[in-house]
Amino acid sequence: MGDNLDGANLNSDGFETQEFILNLGPQHPSTHGVYRARLIMDGETVVSAENKVGYLHRGMEKMAEGLTFSQFTPYTSRFDYCAGALQPWAYVIALEKLGGIVVPERAEYIRVITGELNRISSHLLMVASMVLDFSAITAWTYAFNAREGVLDLLEAVTGSRLLMHYMVNGGVWADLPEGWVPKAEAELDRIIARLDDFDMLVSGNEIFLGRTKGIAPINSEEAIEFGLTGANLRASGRGLDLRRDSPYSVYDRFDFEVPVLHNGDCWDRYYIRIMETRESIKIVRQALKQLPGGDWRAKVAKVWKPAAGEAYTMIEAARGVQAYHVVSDGTAKPYRVHMRSPSFCNIGVIPEKAPGLTLQDFISFIASLDFVLGDIDR
Amino acid sequence: MRDINKIAAVLPKAEVRDGALVIQASEAVEVLAAVKALGGFALFDITCVDRPAGTPPASAEGAVPAYPACFELAWRIWDLSEGSKDILTIRSFIDHDRAEAPSVMAVWKSADMLEREVWDLMGIRFTGRPHLERVLNRADFEGHPLRKDFVMPKRDRFPPASWDKKAAEGGQ
Amino acid sequence: MTEFLTTVFNLIQGILGVAPTTLALALPWMDIFWAFVYFVGAVILLIINVIMLIWIERRAAGFFQERVGPNRVGPFGLLQTVNDTIKLLGKEWIMPASADRMVFLIAPLLVVTVAVTMYGLLPYGPGITPVTLNVGILFFLAVSSTNTIAVLMAGWGSNNKYSLLGGMRTVAQIISYEIPMALSIIGIVMLSGSLDLGEIARSQSHVWYVFIQPVAFVIFTISALAELTKSPFDMTEAEQEFVAGYHTEYSGIRFTLFFMGEYANLFSMAALGVVLFFGGASGPWLPPWMWFIGKTYVFILFLLWIRWTFLRIRVDKMMKFNWKFLIPVALANLLVTGVGIKLWQHFVERSI
Amino acid sequence: MELNHNDPSAPGHGSKEPTTLIKGPLHDGIEAVLDFCRGNSLWPVTFGLACCAIEMMSAGGARYDLSRFGYEVFRPSPRQADLMIVAGTVTDKMAPLLKTIYDQMPEPKYVLAMGGCAICGGPFTDSYSVVQGVDTIVPVDVYVPGCPPRPEALIDGILKIRAMLRHPELREVRFNA
């Protein structure tokens, strides 16, 4: 221990205390991947925290410059790997904007269906891994059971469980399989039942409330100041949701609510995911009802060259507002692709809010922010 | 979207070009603070495009005046006001030789992570802010990968010899 | 089956009873001989228990989590733990270069020693109490708290921050929760009028103390969970915070010893609960020792049920809960018990 | 520190001599029993890097239930683990730490490279910051291809390690290949 003690000082009782550095991560059970926090601790209290990320930096933005526009589409799903079907959406919208492609209506509906299903699976993963940080392994399996149901549906459509290369430039990669719609409707009931099980087991649990209520509250001004988006922002009392406020795709045709909670503490950030999951299920049900026939993919040339220009598009992804800045110089390869990742901005709030939390609170805090390292590090 | 011309009217140092505000990089703090004072805005993203001399600059509507070689740095401001959830772009063109811009961390705290990212990947040095250090790449990484003149390091099957014990211990 | 087991048990008992005389051992040697027999018995019981308990824990976890659990090695996966233990025996021993050697090495041994000692005190049935002490319960509590030292030694000796934090937490937790546990036991002692575990068990021949002292039972269960560092009080390991707590740096057989100690303590603590609240080895039809083991396992399953349902509590809330709620309630319970006993003696017993 | 595990003289490669007091058939017998037991209780270290880690979690979940084989004991501390599942892309920044974790594990230890990235860099093999396969850092026993591999594939990969332990001749194939 002796070598990284930062210096001794006296506490209020006159005892000599020493602060020490604790490296939480990159290999740590509760950092959800390779996130590392460099904590200066006084006993079990965090004095200051510093984000150390980049352990999963794969240099994808640079790689995009060496690939064609459509070759890069599958890479986009590797950014936020917990929501692999939802991820390429902003990118393909950017491409369609650049190339002036009109997406068939059926494709838009299928995108909404797969995207929302993917949001459900992503939120379930978030609540599951959050309760796992409180060592609730049983609750974790319940959430994973619910998630498996969603993944079954997605797999039938996209052919993959996690990283779906499904949304492509001009539509979706394939049509819905035959007989999928009634199956999906039946499965959604089961998913809701499993979600209710989980909700009953965890949400009202006194210990869970004790560990999340009032921990690291972020008010809406702070949230905006730090660039928080998505569910984290909505848990802070600011009901911003691009799906409702600036509808892309066909979101203006669905009737759904944007849940808002006002305390901005860990419990709110947790519970808003459960609420959003229910809303997403609503959207999927409506989309399945309204699903039109027709084509599912616009005609796009194999060697596709958009006009020179740039597009900046944003969608409401699972972890917040995600934007793509795609610059084209008129060739088949993108000149520059930049992704504004919600997780990267969300973790900016950690150093501000961490001081004064105990280590256990810090764990619930970072779990409730729901970041994904692929999204942060790119 | 609020009318961009109205916004520009209160910002004496900005001109409207291609649906974006174009400013001198050195005035960024002033302009962004003025935008923030209008209320209902949040710094959403900082993007940067490297445009070496000779490449045709491009923008959505019409062409950006041909700068010889520049970094096209853009602050993307999210308009949060009711009913309009759009992006206000404040752009500035920075010389290749003096890749510098003032930090807007004092205006919006979300700039902290974003500026570190732009520094790491694009090599724009943001002045007037603490700990501008690499955020994604290793501390001993050479170059800024998203620049167009970045030379891909030659990689063989084996990891580079630059790993030392210090890196293994996680000390940066 | 039962009769067969009883016969075998009696046979062993007979042989052991005869053996010293046939060997014509002098009296002090006889004591040592018996001590050795009890020691071996306790160790065997401990090992069987640990194997069963880990299997039960994993299968019970599977049951609660809508899955199967280990079922490949042996029938129903019964030999999974044996398999794991043998594997751990064959693992490399690692000691960190900067560890405090002696402290690091002694800690796991101390854990098992404590566990074996506690096994020697339990009244498994009439005539099968290895060591009868008239201050049994005090000795039991005293020995069980020695665990604290072992954990602190492991945490300190590893020279690892996670270990040290985990160790310190455990010390704070175990020491604090000993108080409500002792207070809940005092009520039982007042009712039975004895500190001897066997005597306490026997005094429940009419009614189990769980019905007379329900509050004490709840307090005992909660503090037993805390003493055992089982969820929701599993602060020691707290893998989501402290990687593996005090045994982060232990590998191979030393880690196994910690693991064994943990599960052995689970049994002895549950057995203590059975002695105090469920009439010990009493019961109809079956031989007493079977009743004892059966009751203990039911109690263990109850503890595991709690464990697999709840999440981990926050460490400061745990302390607050102890000092501001559990101890006052335990003291109030003590007061009520004392007054109740006095009133009983005054009105009921006198009238009889 | 040049790490080159294709070099036969490097530590961790197949050419090392066991140093033991017991020799001959007794030693072989003990090793056979130990290997059997090792195969049935490969405890993985909790170590997820990227996308594949989510599938690793799924494998531990109720549907795929890794616990049937006794492998569900995910140990957070590498000191108590037998198996490192490299689930995801290894970057230059992460690689020294990965090596450290491998070094912290007690022998005998096994490495499973899960997914294309861990095998050879996968789709990111052209990137400036990605290690071209985890076998350039640590010796790998089993490769499970896929992007990401399904949980069944992961379980099959772990069972391949078990098969390798039960049939030592398979190990020879690996080292001679």
PDB file of C-alpha atoms in Angstrom, chain A residues 87-257:
ATOM      1  CA  GLN A  87     -27.187   1.821 -34.111  1.00  0.00           C
ATOM      2  CA  PRO A  88     -26.842   2.077 -37.898  1.00  0.00           C
ATOM      3  CA  TRP A  89     -30.070   4.012 -38.133  1.00  0.00           C
ATOM      4  CA  ALA A  90     -28.572   7.468 -37.792  1.00  0.00           C
ATOM      5  CA  TYR A  91     -25.851   6.518 -40.234  1.00  0.00           C
ATOM      6  CA  VAL A  92     -28.198   5.229 -42.909  1.00  0.00           C
ATOM      7  CA  ILE A  93     -30.390   8.286 -42.496  1.00  0.00           C
ATOM      8  CA  ALA A  94     -27.297  10.362 -43.154  1.00  0.00           C
ATOM      9  CA  LEU A  95     -26.539   8.353 -46.276  1.00  0.00           C
ATOM     10  CA  GLU A  96     -30.097   8.657 -47.485  1.00  0.00           C
ATOM     11  CA  LYS A  97     -29.945  12.383 -46.904  1.00  0.00           C
ATOM     12  CA  LEU A  98     -26.710  12.627 -48.857  1.00  0.00           C
ATOM     13  CA  GLY A  99     -27.943  10.523 -51.743  1.00  0.00           C
ATOM     14  CA  GLY A 100     -31.532  11.716 -51.725  1.00  0.00           C
ATOM     15  CA  ILE A 101     -32.883   8.208 -51.386  1.00  0.00           C
ATOM     16  CA  VAL A 102     -36.543   7.742 -50.523  1.00  0.00           C
ATOM     17  CA  VAL A 103     -37.034   4.805 -48.203  1.00  0.00           C
ATOM     18  CA  PRO A 104     -40.154   2.679 -48.832  1.00  0.00           C
ATOM     19  CA  GLU A 105     -42.794   2.927 -46.172  1.00  0.00           C
ATOM     20  CA  ARG A 106     -42.656  -0.727 -45.237  1.00  0.00           C
ATOM     21  CA  ALA A 107     -38.947  -0.410 -44.630  1.00  0.00           C
ATOM     22  CA  GLU A 108     -39.537   2.493 -42.274  1.00  0.00           C
ATOM     23  CA  TYR A 109     -42.021   0.408 -40.304  1.00  0.00           C
ATOM     24  CA  ILE A 110     -39.671  -2.540 -40.143  1.00  0.00           C
ATOM     25  CA  ARG A 111     -36.952  -0.196 -38.944  1.00  0.00           C
ATOM     26  CA  VAL A 112     -39.192   1.090 -36.208  1.00  0.00           C
ATOM     27  CA  ILE A 113     -40.109  -2.441 -35.172  1.00  0.00           C
ATOM     28  CA  THR A 114     -36.557  -3.765 -35.053  1.00  0.00           C
ATOM     29  CA  GLY A 115     -35.248  -0.560 -33.564  1.00  0.00           C
ATOM     30  CA  GLU A 116     -37.757  -0.535 -30.758  1.00  0.00           C
ATOM     31  CA  LEU A 117     -37.276  -4.233 -30.075  1.00  0.00           C
ATOM     32  CA  ASN A 118     -33.606  -3.535 -29.877  1.00  0.00           C
ATOM     33  CA  ARG A 119     -34.220  -0.674 -27.486  1.00  0.00           C
ATOM     34  CA  ILE A 120     -36.176  -3.073 -25.297  1.00  0.00           C
ATOM     35  CA  SER A 121     -33.335  -5.580 -25.265  1.00  0.00           C
ATOM     36  CA  SER A 122     -30.829  -2.837 -24.563  1.00  0.00           C
ATOM     37  CA  HIS A 123     -32.822  -1.407 -21.661  1.00  0.00           C
ATOM     38  CA  LEU A 124     -33.342  -4.880 -20.252  1.00  0.00           C
ATOM     39  CA  LEU A 125     -29.616  -5.432 -20.433  1.00  0.00           C
ATOM     40  CA  MET A 126     -29.086  -2.171 -18.615  1.00  0.00           C
ATOM     41  CA  VAL A 127     -31.432  -2.953 -15.748  1.00  0.00           C
ATOM     42  CA  ALA A 128     -30.043  -6.477 -15.577  1.00  0.00           C
ATOM     43  CA  SER A 129     -26.453  -5.379 -15.306  1.00  0.00           C
ATOM     44  CA  MET A 130     -27.409  -2.642 -12.875  1.00  0.00           C
ATOM     45  CA  VAL A 131     -29.016  -5.060 -10.437  1.00  0.00           C
ATOM     46  CA  LEU A 132     -26.123  -7.422 -10.982  1.00  0.00           C
ATOM     47  CA  ASP A 133     -23.936  -4.702  -9.500  1.00  0.00           C
ATOM     48  CA  PHE A 134     -26.019  -5.050  -6.372  1.00  0.00           C
ATOM     49  CA  SER A 135     -25.412  -8.810  -6.547  1.00  0.00           C
ATOM     50  CA  ALA A 136     -29.033  -9.595  -7.372  1.00  0.00           C
ATOM     51  CA  ILE A 137     -28.193 -12.543  -9.564  1.00  0.00           C
ATOM     52  CA  THR A 138     -31.718 -13.889  -9.537  1.00  0.00           C
ATOM     53  CA  ALA A 139     -33.159 -10.617 -10.796  1.00  0.00           C
ATOM     54  CA  TRP A 140     -30.443 -10.569 -13.418  1.00  0.00           C
ATOM     55  CA  THR A 141     -31.558 -13.921 -14.791  1.00  0.00           C
ATOM     56  CA  TYR A 142     -35.166 -12.732 -14.878  1.00  0.00           C
ATOM     57  CA  ALA A 143     -34.229  -9.737 -16.984  1.00  0.00           C
ATOM     58  CA  PHE A 144     -32.089 -11.893 -19.227  1.00  0.00           C
ATOM     59  CA  ASN A 145     -34.981 -14.285 -19.703  1.00  0.00           C
ATOM     60  CA  ALA A 146     -37.110 -11.406 -20.880  1.00  0.00           C
ATOM     61  CA  ARG A 147     -34.296 -10.251 -23.124  1.00  0.00           C
ATOM     62  CA  GLU A 148     -33.942 -13.685 -24.702  1.00  0.00           C
ATOM     63  CA  GLY A 149     -37.538 -13.401 -25.880  1.00  0.00           C
ATOM     64  CA  VAL A 150     -36.746 -10.132 -27.633  1.00  0.00           C
ATOM     65  CA  LEU A 151     -33.593 -11.549 -29.127  1.00  0.00           C
ATOM     66  CA  ASP A 152     -35.564 -14.497 -30.532  1.00  0.00           C
ATOM     67  CA  LEU A 153     -37.790 -12.091 -32.401  1.00  0.00           C
ATOM     68  CA  LEU A 154     -34.873 -10.035 -33.628  1.00  0.00           C
ATOM     69  CA  GLU A 155     -32.952 -13.088 -34.670  1.00  0.00           C
ATOM     70  CA  ALA A 156     -35.822 -14.330 -36.773  1.00  0.00           C
ATOM     71  CA  VAL A 157     -35.788 -11.032 -38.649  1.00  0.00           C
ATOM     72  CA  THR A 158     -32.151 -10.083 -38.781  1.00  0.00           C
ATOM     73  CA  GLY A 159     -30.376 -13.405 -38.475  1.00  0.00           C
ATOM     74  CA  SER A 160     -28.246 -12.363 -35.570  1.00  0.00           C
ATOM     75  CA  ARG A 161     -28.634 -12.025 -31.853  1.00  0.00           C
ATOM     76  CA  LEU A 162     -26.457  -9.086 -31.025  1.00  0.00           C
ATOM     77  CA  LEU A 163     -24.808  -7.233 -33.872  1.00  0.00           C
ATOM     78  CA  MET A 164     -27.447  -7.017 -36.537  1.00  0.00           C
ATOM     79  CA  HIS A 165     -26.392  -5.665 -39.849  1.00  0.00           C
ATOM     80  CA  TYR A 166     -29.978  -5.074 -40.787  1.00  0.00           C
ATOM     81  CA  MET A 167     -30.638  -1.449 -41.575  1.00  0.00           C
ATOM     82  CA  VAL A 168     -28.935  -0.635 -44.830  1.00  0.00           C
ATOM     83  CA  ASN A 169     -28.768   2.302 -47.136  1.00  0.00           C
ATOM     84  CA  GLY A 170     -32.224   2.588 -48.639  1.00  0.00           C
ATOM     85  CA  GLY A 171     -34.201   0.336 -46.364  1.00  0.00           C
ATOM     86  CA  VAL A 172     -33.656  -2.885 -44.550  1.00  0.00           C
ATOM     87  CA  TRP A 173     -31.644  -5.894 -45.560  1.00  0.00           C
ATOM     88  CA  ALA A 174     -34.520  -8.361 -45.808  1.00  0.00           C
ATOM     89  CA  ASP A 175     -38.253  -8.530 -45.377  1.00  0.00           C
ATOM     90  CA  LEU A 176     -39.918  -9.820 -42.253  1.00  0.00           C
ATOM     91  CA  PRO A 177     -40.174 -13.611 -42.346  1.00  0.00           C
ATOM     92  CA  GLU A 178     -43.543 -15.176 -43.011  1.00  0.00           C
ATOM     93  CA  GLY A 179     -45.762 -15.555 -40.007  1.00  0.00           C
ATOM     94  CA  TRP A 180     -43.523 -13.407 -37.875  1.00  0.00           C
ATOM     95  CA  VAL A 181     -46.071 -10.742 -36.995  1.00  0.00           C
ATOM     96  CA  PRO A 182     -48.501 -12.921 -35.002  1.00  0.00           C
ATOM     97  CA  LYS A 183     -45.573 -14.620 -33.297  1.00  0.00           C
ATOM     98  CA  ALA A 184     -44.178 -11.284 -32.310  1.00  0.00           C
ATOM     99  CA  GLU A 185     -47.480 -10.172 -30.858  1.00  0.00           C
ATOM    100  CA  ALA A 186     -47.666 -13.309 -28.760  1.00  0.00           C
ATOM    101  CA  GLU A 187     -44.071 -12.982 -27.639  1.00  0.00           C
ATOM    102  CA  LEU A 188     -44.584  -9.365 -26.577  1.00  0.00           C
ATOM    103  CA  ASP A 189     -47.140 -10.543 -24.016  1.00  0.00           C
ATOM    104  CA  ARG A 190     -44.619 -12.941 -22.571  1.00  0.00           C
ATOM    105  CA  ILE A 191     -41.974 -10.236 -22.479  1.00  0.00           C
ATOM    106  CA  ILE A 192     -44.311  -7.949 -20.553  1.00  0.00           C
ATOM    107  CA  ALA A 193     -45.074 -10.733 -18.099  1.00  0.00           C
ATOM    108  CA  ARG A 194     -41.374 -11.341 -17.497  1.00  0.00           C
ATOM    109  CA  LEU A 195     -40.724  -7.638 -17.183  1.00  0.00           C
ATOM    110  CA  ASP A 196     -43.482  -7.433 -14.568  1.00  0.00           C
ATOM    111  CA  ASP A 197     -41.803 -10.248 -12.656  1.00  0.00           C
ATOM    112  CA  PHE A 198     -38.554  -8.344 -12.654  1.00  0.00           C
ATOM    113  CA  ASP A 199     -40.242  -5.080 -11.759  1.00  0.00           C
ATOM    114  CA  MET A 200     -42.005  -6.695  -8.820  1.00  0.00           C
ATOM    115  CA  LEU A 201     -38.837  -8.321  -7.575  1.00  0.00           C
ATOM    116  CA  VAL A 202     -36.588  -5.287  -7.756  1.00  0.00           C
ATOM    117  CA  SER A 203     -38.194  -1.893  -8.152  1.00  0.00           C
ATOM    118  CA  GLY A 204     -39.877  -1.643  -4.788  1.00  0.00           C
ATOM    119  CA  ASN A 205     -37.278  -3.579  -2.852  1.00  0.00           C
ATOM    120  CA  GLU A 206     -36.334  -1.657   0.260  1.00  0.00           C
ATOM    121  CA  ILE A 207     -32.652  -2.429  -0.097  1.00  0.00           C
ATOM    122  CA  PHE A 208     -32.673  -1.439  -3.737  1.00  0.00           C
ATOM    123  CA  LEU A 209     -34.406   1.823  -2.890  1.00  0.00           C
ATOM    124  CA  GLY A 210     -31.873   2.416  -0.150  1.00  0.00           C
ATOM    125  CA  ARG A 211     -29.049   1.996  -2.591  1.00  0.00           C
ATOM    126  CA  THR A 212     -30.475   4.080  -5.402  1.00  0.00           C
ATOM    127  CA  LYS A 213     -32.889   6.689  -4.036  1.00  0.00           C
ATOM    128  CA  GLY A 214     -31.242  10.044  -3.673  1.00  0.00           C
ATOM    129  CA  ILE A 215     -27.865   8.842  -4.907  1.00  0.00           C
ATOM    130  CA  ALA A 216     -26.031  11.232  -7.210  1.00  0.00           C
ATOM    131  CA  PRO A 217     -29.006  13.351  -8.213  1.00  0.00           C
ATOM    132  CA  ILE A 218     -28.553  15.313 -11.417  1.00  0.00           C
ATOM    133  CA  ASN A 219     -30.953  18.162 -12.012  1.00  0.00           C
ATOM    134  CA  SER A 220     -32.012  19.198 -15.481  1.00  0.00           C
ATOM    135  CA  GLU A 221     -29.698  22.234 -15.677  1.00  0.00           C
ATOM    136  CA  GLU A 222     -26.687  20.118 -14.816  1.00  0.00           C
ATOM    137  CA  ALA A 223     -27.810  17.434 -17.208  1.00  0.00           C
ATOM    138  CA  ILE A 224     -27.969  19.914 -20.054  1.00  0.00           C
ATOM    139  CA  GLU A 225     -24.719  21.534 -19.006  1.00  0.00           C
ATOM    140  CA  PHE A 226     -22.955  18.194 -19.204  1.00  0.00           C
ATOM    141  CA  GLY A 227     -24.600  17.179 -22.446  1.00  0.00           C
ATOM    142  CA  LEU A 228     -26.612  14.313 -21.047  1.00  0.00           C
ATOM    143  CA  THR A 229     -29.184  12.952 -23.442  1.00  0.00           C
ATOM    144  CA  GLY A 230     -31.693  10.191 -23.678  1.00  0.00           C
ATOM    145  CA  ALA A 231     -33.058   8.409 -20.661  1.00  0.00           C
ATOM    146  CA  ASN A 232     -30.534  10.037 -18.332  1.00  0.00           C
ATOM    147  CA  LEU A 233     -31.797  13.466 -19.315  1.00  0.00           C
ATOM    148  CA  ARG A 234     -35.414  12.419 -19.050  1.00  0.00           C
ATOM    149  CA  ALA A 235     -34.795  11.072 -15.578  1.00  0.00           C
ATOM    150  CA  SER A 236     -33.603  14.540 -14.626  1.00  0.00           C
ATOM    151  CA  GLY A 237     -36.937  16.095 -15.463  1.00  0.00           C
ATOM    152  CA  ARG A 238     -36.381  17.289 -19.012  1.00  0.00           C
ATOM    153  CA  GLY A 239     -38.679  15.377 -21.327  1.00  0.00           C
ATOM    154  CA  LEU A 240     -36.740  15.540 -24.548  1.00  0.00           C
ATOM    155  CA  ASP A 241     -37.248  12.697 -26.931  1.00  0.00           C
ATOM    156  CA  LEU A 242     -36.457  13.041 -30.592  1.00  0.00           C
ATOM    157  CA  ARG A 243     -38.996  10.390 -31.457  1.00  0.00           C
ATOM    158  CA  ARG A 244     -41.734  12.721 -30.278  1.00  0.00           C
ATOM    159  CA  ASP A 245     -40.206  16.172 -30.589  1.00  0.00           C
ATOM    160  CA  SER A 246     -38.609  15.919 -33.974  1.00  0.00           C
ATOM    161  CA  PRO A 247     -39.955  12.696 -35.415  1.00  0.00           C
ATOM    162  CA  TYR A 248     -37.751  10.932 -37.885  1.00  0.00           C
ATOM    163  CA  SER A 249     -38.866   7.893 -39.850  1.00  0.00           C
ATOM    164  CA  VAL A 250     -42.554   7.233 -39.120  1.00  0.00           C
ATOM    165  CA  TYR A 251     -42.561   7.943 -35.411  1.00  0.00           C
ATOM    166  CA  ASP A 252     -45.189  10.653 -35.834  1.00  0.00           C
ATOM    167  CA  ARG A 253     -47.763   7.962 -36.569  1.00  0.00           C
ATOM    168  CA  PHE A 254     -47.574   6.234 -33.215  1.00  0.00           C
ATOM    169  CA  ASP A 255     -49.235   7.099 -30.001  1.00  0.00           C
ATOM    170  CA  PHE A 256     -46.789   6.801 -27.138  1.00  0.00           C
ATOM    171  CA  GLU A 257     -45.702   8.698 -24.107  1.00  0.00           C
TER     172      GLU A 257
END
